[in-house]
Coordinates of C-alpha atoms in Angstrom, one line a residue:
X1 CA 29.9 7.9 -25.8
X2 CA 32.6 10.5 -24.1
X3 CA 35.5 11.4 -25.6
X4 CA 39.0 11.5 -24.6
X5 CA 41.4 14.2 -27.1
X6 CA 44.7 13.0 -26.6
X7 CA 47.4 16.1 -26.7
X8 CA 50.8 16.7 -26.6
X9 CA 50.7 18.1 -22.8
X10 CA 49.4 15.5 -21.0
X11 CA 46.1 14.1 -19.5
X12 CA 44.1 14.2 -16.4
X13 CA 42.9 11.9 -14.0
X14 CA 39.4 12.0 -15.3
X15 CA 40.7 11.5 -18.7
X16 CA 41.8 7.9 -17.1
X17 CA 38.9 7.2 -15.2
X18 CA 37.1 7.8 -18.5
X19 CA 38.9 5.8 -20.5
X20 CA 40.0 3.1 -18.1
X21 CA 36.6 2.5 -16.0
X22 CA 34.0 4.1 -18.3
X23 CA 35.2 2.8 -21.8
X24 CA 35.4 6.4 -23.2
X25 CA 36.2 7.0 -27.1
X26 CA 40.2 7.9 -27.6
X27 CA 41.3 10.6 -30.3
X28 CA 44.4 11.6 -31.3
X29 CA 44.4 15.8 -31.4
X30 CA 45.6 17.2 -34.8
X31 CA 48.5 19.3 -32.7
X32 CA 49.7 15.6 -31.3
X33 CA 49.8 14.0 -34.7
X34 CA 52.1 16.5 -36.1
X35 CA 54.1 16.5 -32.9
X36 CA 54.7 12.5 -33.6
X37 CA 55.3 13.1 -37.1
X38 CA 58.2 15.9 -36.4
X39 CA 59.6 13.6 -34.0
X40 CA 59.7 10.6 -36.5
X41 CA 61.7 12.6 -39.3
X42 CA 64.3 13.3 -36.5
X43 CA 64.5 9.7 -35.8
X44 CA 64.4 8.7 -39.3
X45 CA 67.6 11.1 -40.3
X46 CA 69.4 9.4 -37.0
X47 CA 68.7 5.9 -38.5
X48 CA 70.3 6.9 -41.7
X49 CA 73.9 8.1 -40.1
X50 CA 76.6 5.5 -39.0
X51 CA 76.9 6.7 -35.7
X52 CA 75.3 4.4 -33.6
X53 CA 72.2 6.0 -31.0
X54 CA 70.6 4.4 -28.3
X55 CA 67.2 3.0 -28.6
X56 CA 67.3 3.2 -32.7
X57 CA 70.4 1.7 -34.0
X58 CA 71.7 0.1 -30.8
X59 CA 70.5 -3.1 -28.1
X60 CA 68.9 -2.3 -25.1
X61 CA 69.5 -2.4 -21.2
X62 CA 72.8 -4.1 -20.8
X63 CA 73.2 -5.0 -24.6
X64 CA 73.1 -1.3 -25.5
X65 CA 76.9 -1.5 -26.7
X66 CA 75.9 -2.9 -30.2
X67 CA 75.8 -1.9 -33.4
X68 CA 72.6 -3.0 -34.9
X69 CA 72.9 -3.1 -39.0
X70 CA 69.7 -1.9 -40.8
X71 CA 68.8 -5.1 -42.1
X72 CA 68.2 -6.5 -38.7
X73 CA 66.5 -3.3 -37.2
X74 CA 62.9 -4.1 -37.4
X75 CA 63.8 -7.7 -36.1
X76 CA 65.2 -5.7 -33.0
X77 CA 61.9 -4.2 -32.2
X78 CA 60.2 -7.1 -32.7
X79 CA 62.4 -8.8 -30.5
X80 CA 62.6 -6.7 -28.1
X81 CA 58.7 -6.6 -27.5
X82 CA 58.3 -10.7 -27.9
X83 CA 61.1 -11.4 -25.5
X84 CA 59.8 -8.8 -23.0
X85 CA 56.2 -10.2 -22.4
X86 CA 57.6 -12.4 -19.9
X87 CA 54.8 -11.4 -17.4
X88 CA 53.5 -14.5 -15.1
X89 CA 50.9 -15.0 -12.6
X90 CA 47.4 -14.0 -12.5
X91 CA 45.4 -11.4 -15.5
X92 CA 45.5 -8.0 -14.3
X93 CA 42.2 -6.0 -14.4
X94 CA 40.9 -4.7 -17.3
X95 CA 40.6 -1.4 -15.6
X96 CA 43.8 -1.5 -15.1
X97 CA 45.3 -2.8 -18.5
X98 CA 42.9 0.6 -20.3
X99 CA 44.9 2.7 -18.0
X100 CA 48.3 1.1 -18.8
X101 CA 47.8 1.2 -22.8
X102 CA 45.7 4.9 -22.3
X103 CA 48.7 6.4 -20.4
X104 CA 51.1 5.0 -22.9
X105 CA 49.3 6.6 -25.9
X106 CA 49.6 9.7 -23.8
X107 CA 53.5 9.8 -24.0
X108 CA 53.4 8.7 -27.4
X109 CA 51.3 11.5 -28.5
X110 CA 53.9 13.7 -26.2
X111 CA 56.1 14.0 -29.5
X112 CA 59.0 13.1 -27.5
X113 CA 59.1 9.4 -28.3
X114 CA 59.7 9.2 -32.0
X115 CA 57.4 6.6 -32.8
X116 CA 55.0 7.2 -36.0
X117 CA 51.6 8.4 -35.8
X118 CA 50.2 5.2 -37.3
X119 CA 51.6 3.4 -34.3
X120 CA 50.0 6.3 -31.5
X121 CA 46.6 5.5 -33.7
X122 CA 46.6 1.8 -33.5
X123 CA 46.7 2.0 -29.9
X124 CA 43.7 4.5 -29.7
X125 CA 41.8 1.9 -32.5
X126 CA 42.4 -1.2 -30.0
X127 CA 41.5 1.1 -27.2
X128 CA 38.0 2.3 -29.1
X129 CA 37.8 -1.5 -30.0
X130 CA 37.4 -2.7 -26.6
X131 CA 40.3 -5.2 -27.1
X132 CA 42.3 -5.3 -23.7
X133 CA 45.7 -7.5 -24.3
X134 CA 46.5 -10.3 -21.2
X135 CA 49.0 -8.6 -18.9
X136 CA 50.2 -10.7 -15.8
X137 CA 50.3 -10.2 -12.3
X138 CA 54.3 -10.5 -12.3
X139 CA 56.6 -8.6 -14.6
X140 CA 57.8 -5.4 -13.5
X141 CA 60.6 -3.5 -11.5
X142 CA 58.9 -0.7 -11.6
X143 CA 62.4 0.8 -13.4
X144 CA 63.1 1.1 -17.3
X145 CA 59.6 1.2 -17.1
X146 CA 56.3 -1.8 -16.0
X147 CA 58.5 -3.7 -19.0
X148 CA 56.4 -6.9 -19.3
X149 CA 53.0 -5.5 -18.8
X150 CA 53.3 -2.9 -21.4
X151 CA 55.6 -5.3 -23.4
X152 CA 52.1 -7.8 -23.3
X153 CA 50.3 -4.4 -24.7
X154 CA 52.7 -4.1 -27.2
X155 CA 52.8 -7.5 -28.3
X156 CA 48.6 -7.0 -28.9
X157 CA 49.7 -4.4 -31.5
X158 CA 52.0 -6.2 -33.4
X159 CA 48.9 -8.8 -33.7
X160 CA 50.5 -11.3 -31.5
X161 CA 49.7 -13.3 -28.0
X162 CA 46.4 -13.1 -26.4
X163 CA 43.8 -10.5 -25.6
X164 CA 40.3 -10.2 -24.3
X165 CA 37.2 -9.2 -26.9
X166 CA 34.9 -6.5 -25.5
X167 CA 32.9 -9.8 -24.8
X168 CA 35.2 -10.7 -22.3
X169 CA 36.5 -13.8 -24.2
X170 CA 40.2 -14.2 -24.6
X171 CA 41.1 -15.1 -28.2
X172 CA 44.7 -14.9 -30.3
X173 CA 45.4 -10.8 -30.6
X174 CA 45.2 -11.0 -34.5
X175 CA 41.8 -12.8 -34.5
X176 CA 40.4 -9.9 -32.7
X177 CA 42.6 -7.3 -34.3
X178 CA 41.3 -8.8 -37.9
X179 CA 37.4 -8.8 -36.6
X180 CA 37.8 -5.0 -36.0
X181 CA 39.2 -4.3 -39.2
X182 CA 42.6 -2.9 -37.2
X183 CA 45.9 -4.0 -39.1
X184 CA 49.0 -4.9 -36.6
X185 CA 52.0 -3.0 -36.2
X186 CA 55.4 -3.5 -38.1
X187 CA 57.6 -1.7 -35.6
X188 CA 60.3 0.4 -36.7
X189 CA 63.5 2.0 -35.3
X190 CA 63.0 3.0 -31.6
X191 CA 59.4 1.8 -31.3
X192 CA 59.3 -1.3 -29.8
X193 CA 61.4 0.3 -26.8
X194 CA 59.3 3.2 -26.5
X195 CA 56.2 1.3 -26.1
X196 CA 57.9 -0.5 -23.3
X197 CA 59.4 2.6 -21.2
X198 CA 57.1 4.3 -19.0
X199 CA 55.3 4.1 -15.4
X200 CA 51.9 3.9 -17.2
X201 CA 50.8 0.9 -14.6
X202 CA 51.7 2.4 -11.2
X203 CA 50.4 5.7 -12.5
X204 CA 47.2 4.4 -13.6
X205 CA 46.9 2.2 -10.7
X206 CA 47.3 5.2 -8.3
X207 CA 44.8 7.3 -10.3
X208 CA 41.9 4.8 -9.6
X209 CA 43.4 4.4 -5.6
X210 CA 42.9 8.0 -5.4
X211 CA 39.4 8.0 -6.8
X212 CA 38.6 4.8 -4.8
X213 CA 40.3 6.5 -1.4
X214 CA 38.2 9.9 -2.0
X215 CA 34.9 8.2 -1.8
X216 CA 36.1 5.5 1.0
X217 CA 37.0 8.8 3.2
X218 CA 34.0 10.6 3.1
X219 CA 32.5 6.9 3.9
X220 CA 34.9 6.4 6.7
X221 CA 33.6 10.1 8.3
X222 CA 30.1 9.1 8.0
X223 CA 30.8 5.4 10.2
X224 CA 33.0 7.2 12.4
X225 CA 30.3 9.8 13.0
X226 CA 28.0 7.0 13.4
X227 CA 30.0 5.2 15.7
X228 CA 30.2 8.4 18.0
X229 CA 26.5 8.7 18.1
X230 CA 25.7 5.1 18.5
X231 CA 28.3 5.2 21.4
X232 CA 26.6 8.5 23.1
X233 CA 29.7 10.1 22.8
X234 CA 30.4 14.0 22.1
X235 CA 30.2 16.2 19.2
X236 CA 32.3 18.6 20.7
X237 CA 36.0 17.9 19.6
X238 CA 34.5 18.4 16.6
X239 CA 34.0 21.9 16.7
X240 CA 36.1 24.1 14.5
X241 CA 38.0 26.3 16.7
X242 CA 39.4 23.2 18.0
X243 CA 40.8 22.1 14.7
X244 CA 41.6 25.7 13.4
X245 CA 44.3 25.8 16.1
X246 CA 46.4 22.4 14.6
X247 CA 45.5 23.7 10.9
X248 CA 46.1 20.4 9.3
X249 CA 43.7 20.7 6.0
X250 CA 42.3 17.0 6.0
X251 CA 41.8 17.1 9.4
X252 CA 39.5 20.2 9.6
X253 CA 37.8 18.7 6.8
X254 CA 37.0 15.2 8.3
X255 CA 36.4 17.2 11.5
X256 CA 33.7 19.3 9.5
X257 CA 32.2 16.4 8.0
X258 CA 31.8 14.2 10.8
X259 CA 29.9 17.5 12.5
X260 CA 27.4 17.8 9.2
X261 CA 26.4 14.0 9.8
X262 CA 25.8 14.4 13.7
X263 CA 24.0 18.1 13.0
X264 CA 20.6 17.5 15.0
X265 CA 21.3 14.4 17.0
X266 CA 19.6 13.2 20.1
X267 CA 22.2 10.9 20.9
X268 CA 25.1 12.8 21.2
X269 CA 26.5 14.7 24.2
X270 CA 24.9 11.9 27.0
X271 CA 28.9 10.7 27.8
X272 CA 27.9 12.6 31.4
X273 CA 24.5 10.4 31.9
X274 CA 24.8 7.0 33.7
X275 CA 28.1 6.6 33.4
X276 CA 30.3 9.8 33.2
X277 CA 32.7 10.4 31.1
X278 CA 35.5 13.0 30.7
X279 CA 36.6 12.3 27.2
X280 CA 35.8 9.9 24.6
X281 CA 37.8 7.1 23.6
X282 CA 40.8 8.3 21.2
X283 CA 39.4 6.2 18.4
X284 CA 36.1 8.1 18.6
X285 CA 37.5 11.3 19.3
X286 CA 40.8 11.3 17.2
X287 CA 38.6 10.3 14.5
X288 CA 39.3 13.3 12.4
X289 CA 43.0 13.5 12.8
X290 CA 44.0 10.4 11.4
X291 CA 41.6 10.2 8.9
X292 CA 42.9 14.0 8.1
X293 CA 46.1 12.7 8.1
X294 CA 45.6 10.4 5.5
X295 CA 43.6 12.8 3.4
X296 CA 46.6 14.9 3.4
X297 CA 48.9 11.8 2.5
X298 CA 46.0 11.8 -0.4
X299 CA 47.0 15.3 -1.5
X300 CA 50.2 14.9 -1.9
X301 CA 49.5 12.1 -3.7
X302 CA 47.5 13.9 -6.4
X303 CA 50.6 16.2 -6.8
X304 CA 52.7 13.7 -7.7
X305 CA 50.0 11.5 -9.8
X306 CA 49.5 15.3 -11.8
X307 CA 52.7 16.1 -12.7
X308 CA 53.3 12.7 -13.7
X309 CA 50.2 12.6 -16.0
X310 CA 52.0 15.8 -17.5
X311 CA 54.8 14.1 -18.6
X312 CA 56.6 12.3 -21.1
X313 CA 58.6 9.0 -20.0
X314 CA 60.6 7.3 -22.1
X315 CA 64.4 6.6 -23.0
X316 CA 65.8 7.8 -24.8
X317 CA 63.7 10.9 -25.6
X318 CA 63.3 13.5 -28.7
X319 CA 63.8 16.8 -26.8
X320 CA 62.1 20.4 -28.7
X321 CA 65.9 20.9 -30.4
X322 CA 66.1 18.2 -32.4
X323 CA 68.4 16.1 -30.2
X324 CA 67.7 12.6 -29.0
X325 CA 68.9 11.6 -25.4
X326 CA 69.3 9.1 -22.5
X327 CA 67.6 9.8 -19.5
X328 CA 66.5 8.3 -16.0
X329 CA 62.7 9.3 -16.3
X330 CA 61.8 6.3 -16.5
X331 CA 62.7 5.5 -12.6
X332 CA 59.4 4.9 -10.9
X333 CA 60.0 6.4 -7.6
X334 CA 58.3 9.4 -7.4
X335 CA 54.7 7.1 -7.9
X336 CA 56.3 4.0 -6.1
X337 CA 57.0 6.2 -2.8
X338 CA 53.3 7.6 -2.8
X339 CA 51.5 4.1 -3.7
X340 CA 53.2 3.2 -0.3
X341 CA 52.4 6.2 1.9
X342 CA 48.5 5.7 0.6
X343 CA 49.0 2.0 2.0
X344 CA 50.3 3.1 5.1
X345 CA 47.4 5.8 5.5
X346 CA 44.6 3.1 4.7
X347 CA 46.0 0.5 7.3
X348 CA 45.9 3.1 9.8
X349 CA 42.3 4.2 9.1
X350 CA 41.1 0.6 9.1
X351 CA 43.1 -0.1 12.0
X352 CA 41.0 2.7 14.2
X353 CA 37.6 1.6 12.4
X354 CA 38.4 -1.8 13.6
X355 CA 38.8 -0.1 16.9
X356 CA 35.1 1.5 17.7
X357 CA 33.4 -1.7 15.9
X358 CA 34.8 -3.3 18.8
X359 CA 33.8 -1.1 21.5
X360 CA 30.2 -1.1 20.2
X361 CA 30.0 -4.9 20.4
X362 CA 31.9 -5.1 23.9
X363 CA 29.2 -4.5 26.9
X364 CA 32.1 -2.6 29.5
X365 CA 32.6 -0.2 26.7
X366 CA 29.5 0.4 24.9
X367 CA 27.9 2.3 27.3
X368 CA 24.2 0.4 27.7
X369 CA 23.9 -1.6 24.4
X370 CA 23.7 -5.3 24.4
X371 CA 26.7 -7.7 24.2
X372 CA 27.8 -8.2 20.8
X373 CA 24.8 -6.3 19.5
X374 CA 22.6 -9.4 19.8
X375 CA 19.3 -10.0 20.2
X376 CA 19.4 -12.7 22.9
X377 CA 22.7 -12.7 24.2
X378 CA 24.1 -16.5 25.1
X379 CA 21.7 -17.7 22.6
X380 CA 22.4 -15.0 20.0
X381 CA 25.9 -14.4 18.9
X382 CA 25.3 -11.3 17.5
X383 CA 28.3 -9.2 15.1
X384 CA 30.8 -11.3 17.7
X385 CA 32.6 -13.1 14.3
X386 CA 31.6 -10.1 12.0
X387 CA 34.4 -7.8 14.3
X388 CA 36.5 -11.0 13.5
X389 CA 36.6 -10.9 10.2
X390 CA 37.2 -6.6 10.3
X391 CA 39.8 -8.0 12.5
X392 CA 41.5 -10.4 10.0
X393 CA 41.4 -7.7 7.3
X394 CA 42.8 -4.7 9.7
X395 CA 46.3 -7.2 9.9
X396 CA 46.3 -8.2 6.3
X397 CA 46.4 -4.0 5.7
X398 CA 49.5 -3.9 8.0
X399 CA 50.8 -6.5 6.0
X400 CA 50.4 -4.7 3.1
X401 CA 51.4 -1.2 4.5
X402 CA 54.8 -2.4 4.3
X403 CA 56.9 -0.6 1.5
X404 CA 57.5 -2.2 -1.3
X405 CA 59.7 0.9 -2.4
X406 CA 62.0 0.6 0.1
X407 CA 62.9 -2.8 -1.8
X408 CA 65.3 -3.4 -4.8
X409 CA 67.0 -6.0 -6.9
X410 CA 69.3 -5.9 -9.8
X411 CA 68.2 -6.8 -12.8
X412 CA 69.8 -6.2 -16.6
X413 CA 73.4 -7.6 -15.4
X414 CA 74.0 -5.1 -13.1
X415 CA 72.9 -2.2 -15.8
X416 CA 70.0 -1.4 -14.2
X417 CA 70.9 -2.1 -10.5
X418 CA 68.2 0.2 -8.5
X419 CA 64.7 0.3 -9.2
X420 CA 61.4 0.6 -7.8
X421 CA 59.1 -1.8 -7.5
X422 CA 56.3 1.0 -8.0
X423 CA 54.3 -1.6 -9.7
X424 CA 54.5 -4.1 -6.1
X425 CA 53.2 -0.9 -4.4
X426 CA 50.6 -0.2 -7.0
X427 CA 49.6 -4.0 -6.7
X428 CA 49.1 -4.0 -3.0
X429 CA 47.4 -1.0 -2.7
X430 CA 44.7 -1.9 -4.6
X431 CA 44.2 -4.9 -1.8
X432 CA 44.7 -2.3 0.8
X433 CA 41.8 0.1 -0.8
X434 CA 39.8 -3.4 -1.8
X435 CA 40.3 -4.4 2.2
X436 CA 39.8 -1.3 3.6
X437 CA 36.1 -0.9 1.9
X438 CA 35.2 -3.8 3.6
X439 CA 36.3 -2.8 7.3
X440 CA 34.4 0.7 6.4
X441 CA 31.4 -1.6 5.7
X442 CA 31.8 -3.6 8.2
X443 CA 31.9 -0.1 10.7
X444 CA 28.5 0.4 9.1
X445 CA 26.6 -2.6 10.0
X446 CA 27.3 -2.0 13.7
X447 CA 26.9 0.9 13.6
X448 CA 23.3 1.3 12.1
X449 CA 22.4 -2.0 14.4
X450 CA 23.3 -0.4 17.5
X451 CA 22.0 3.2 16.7
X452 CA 18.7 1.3 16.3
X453 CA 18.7 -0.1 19.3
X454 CA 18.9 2.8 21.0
X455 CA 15.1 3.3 22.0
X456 CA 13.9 6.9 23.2
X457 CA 16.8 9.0 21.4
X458 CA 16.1 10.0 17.9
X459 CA 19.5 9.6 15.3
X460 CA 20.8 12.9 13.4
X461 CA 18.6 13.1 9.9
X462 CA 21.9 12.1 8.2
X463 CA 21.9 9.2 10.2
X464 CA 18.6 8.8 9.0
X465 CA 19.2 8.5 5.7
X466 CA 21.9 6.4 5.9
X467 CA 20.4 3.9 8.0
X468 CA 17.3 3.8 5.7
X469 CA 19.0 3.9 2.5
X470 CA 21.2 1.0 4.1
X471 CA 18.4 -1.3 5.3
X472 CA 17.0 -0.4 1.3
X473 CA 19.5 -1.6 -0.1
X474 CA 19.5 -4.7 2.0
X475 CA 22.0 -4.1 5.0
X476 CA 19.8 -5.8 7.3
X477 CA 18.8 -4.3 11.1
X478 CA 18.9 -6.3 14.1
X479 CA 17.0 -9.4 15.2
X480 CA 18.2 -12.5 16.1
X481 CA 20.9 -14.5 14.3
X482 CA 21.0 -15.1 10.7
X483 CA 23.5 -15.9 7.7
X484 CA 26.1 -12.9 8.4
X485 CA 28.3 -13.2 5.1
X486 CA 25.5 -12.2 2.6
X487 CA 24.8 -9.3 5.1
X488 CA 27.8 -7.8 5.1
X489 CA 28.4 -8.5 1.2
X490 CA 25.4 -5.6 1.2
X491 CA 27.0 -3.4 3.0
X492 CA 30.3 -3.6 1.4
X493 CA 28.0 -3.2 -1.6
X494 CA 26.7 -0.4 0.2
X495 CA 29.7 1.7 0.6
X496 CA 31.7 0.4 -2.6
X497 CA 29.4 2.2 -4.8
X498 CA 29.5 5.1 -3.2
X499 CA 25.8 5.0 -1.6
X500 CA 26.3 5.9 1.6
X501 CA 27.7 9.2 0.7
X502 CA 25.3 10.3 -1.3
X503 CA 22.3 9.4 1.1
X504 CA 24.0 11.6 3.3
X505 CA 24.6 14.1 1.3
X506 CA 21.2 14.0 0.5
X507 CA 20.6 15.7 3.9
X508 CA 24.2 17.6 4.4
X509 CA 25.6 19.0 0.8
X510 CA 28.4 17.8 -0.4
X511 CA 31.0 16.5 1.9
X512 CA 34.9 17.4 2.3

């Protein structure tokens, strides 16, 4: 099985995917157990002085103002923890929880939290154990960190509430703690807070969006390329000297692929046949600018999910001098603002998918194919209800395009009285990227339907492939009416594993 070496400067996105989707082994790096140990004498000399210091002998949040005695410290950090797994709603993914509890351990092992290294090694043990704790749907601000969902992980290492088994069975946390042999946490001074106060969820959450989003592109290229041909439209605007004057990078990049699909097609360039045409319609040719605009929204994206897997979030933090202070790191925006742009991006790119499905099933518009794709029109409905469905989802995306960062609410008695709600974005977007496969998919079953029905005109090789790898993996061709809903189940299949790229990559290379 692959390993993950956990540092003191960070992780990388792969290190999550690893970890969070491919249930990769966790290690803690010799360098990063010292660092926690260094850290942990500092906040073991500030425990031992009267002054009172935030985080280790003081509440939290609003609360902060007290005192705590010794006695009742490690009550505090139990406390803190139990009282904070307030989360509600629905189980978050498992996916998702791995990424939370992975990211965590990555601050932890930063050296800048103060926690001991027993604690940073429990979490790598329940990790390696395949024990996910319950997190809810509802719990976090996205500010002072996703409290309640990591406050749930938390709570799994003190041997308390409910987690799942690698067998996907959820059973008391100490059960499964006790059948792996893996002894629960007593917290000490500042550790229950900093298991609590980071932006481990949204991050995590955007790191699998972006990985999701890079193969959805290259998917949405490859239906808008074979929406073009199906429509007999031209390859033209494609060219590169067109793009290379409005040097947008994701642009020229979906322009370029779009232009390796359609290499060798009989199809394109008859928009001056039967019916002339000057230009294409602009969601066939303005394909690649929106779909490059949103792979640039991506990039920027990936600059802020980088530097955020480089660093340390917690509060209050052990800085290289010695000293221990508050901070705002905690704050979520950076990752909330960018959940939301990717939203926005996606709802678009459905939206103009949605676009050329319709004109290939509408006779006025699709140039010589049959209405609604059907077999026997009148008789035959054809994709008609298949484009309402696309439909459906396209304004359930705009729904969810709206920010959720642009929000905020009080919370803590007024102590913490702007946040986030990164955690709201990071929640929706994985809809949006869940919604916006299926549009893509939906693209692709009209799209291979009416390039086949184009008799006498022979489809690019890419095309080809795809078509052929489609229909193989049971995206069915046309004919007359059948059950529609296992159909496109295939196809969204189809394009959610990443299939369709790689049979056209098969004949292309890799894609932009």
């Amino acid at each position: 099985m692959h390993t993950v070496v956990v540092g003191t400067t960070g992780v990388t996105a792969s290190d999550v995917l690893a970890v969070a989707r491919g249930g990769a082994r966790v290690e803690l790096s010799d360098e990063a157990v010292s660092a926690l140990a260094a850290a942990r004498e500092i906040v073991d000399a500030l425990a031992a002085k009267p002054e009172p210091v935030y985080g280790v002998s003081t509440g939290f949040g609003a609360l902060a103002t007290r005192h705590i005695s010794p006695e009742l410290r490690a009550q505090l950090q139990r406390n803190i923890v139990r009282s904070h797994a307030a989360g509600m709603g629905p189980h978050v993914e498992r996916e998702v929880v791995r990424a939370l509890m992975f990211l965590r351990l990555k601050t932890l092992c930063s050296g800048r939290t103060g926690v001991r290294p027993s604690v940073a090694q429990t979490m790598a043990d329940i990790l390696n154990a395949g024990i996910t704790p319950v997190v809810h749907e509802f719990g976090s601000l996205g500010c002072s960190g996703d409290l309640a969902p990591l406050s749930h992980c938390a709570l799994t290492l003190m041997g308390e509430g409910e987690a799942e088994g690698p067998d996907g069975t959820i059973r008391p946390a100490g059960e499964l703690l006790a059948a792996h042999g893996i002894e629960p946490v007593e917290l000490r001074e500042k550790e229950g807070l900093a298991l609590l106060n980071g932006t481990d969820g949204m991050l995590g959450m955007l790191v699998m969006a972006l990985a999701d989003l890079d193969t959805l592109y290259k998917s949405a290229d490859i239906t808008a390329a074979l929406s073009l041909e199906a429509l007999l439209g031209t390859d033209r605007v494609l060219a590169p000297e067109l793009h290379a004057i409005r040097p947008h990078p994701g642009q020229g990049a979906s322009a370029a692929n779009m232009l390796a699909v359609l290499k060798g097609s009989e199809l394109t360039g008859h928009h001056q046949d039967d019916a002339p045409r000057v230009q294409d319609a602009y969601s066939v040719r303005c394909a690649p600018q929106v779909a490059g605009a949103g792979r640039d929204t991506m990039t920027h994206a990936r600059l802020v999910a980088d530097r955020e897997l480089a660093s340390a979030v917690d509060n209050p933090v052990v800085l290289p001098d010695g000293r221990v202070e508050s901070n705002g790191n905690f704050h979520g925006a950076p990752v909330a603002y960018v959940l939301d742009f990717l939203a926005i991006a996606a709802a678009d790119l459905g939206s103009i998918t949605e676009r050329r499905t319709d004109r290939l099933l509408d006779k006025n518009r699709s140039h010589g194919l049959p209405p609604f794709l059907a077999d026997d029109a009148g008789v035959d409905s054809g994709l008609m209800i298949a484009q309402y469905t696309q439909a459906a989802l396209v304004s359930e995306m705009k729904r969810l395009a709206v920010p959720a960062s642009a929000d905020s609410i009080p919370s803590s008695a007024m102590q913490e009285d702007h946040v986030s709600m990164g955690w709201s974005a990071a929640r929706k977007l994985r809809t949006a990227v869940d919604n916006l496969t299926r549009i893509v998919a939906i693209e692709l079953y009209a799209a291979t339907r009416a390039i086949e029905l184009r008799s006498g005109l022979t489809p690019a090789p890419a095309s080809q492939a795809a078509i052929s790898a489609a229909r193989a993996a049971g995206v069915a061709g046309p004919g007359p009416d059948r059950f529609l809903s296992p159909d496109l189940a295939a196809a969204d299949a189809f394009v959610r594993g990443g299939h369709l790229v790689e049979a056209v990559e098969s004949v292309t290379g890799p894609l932009a």
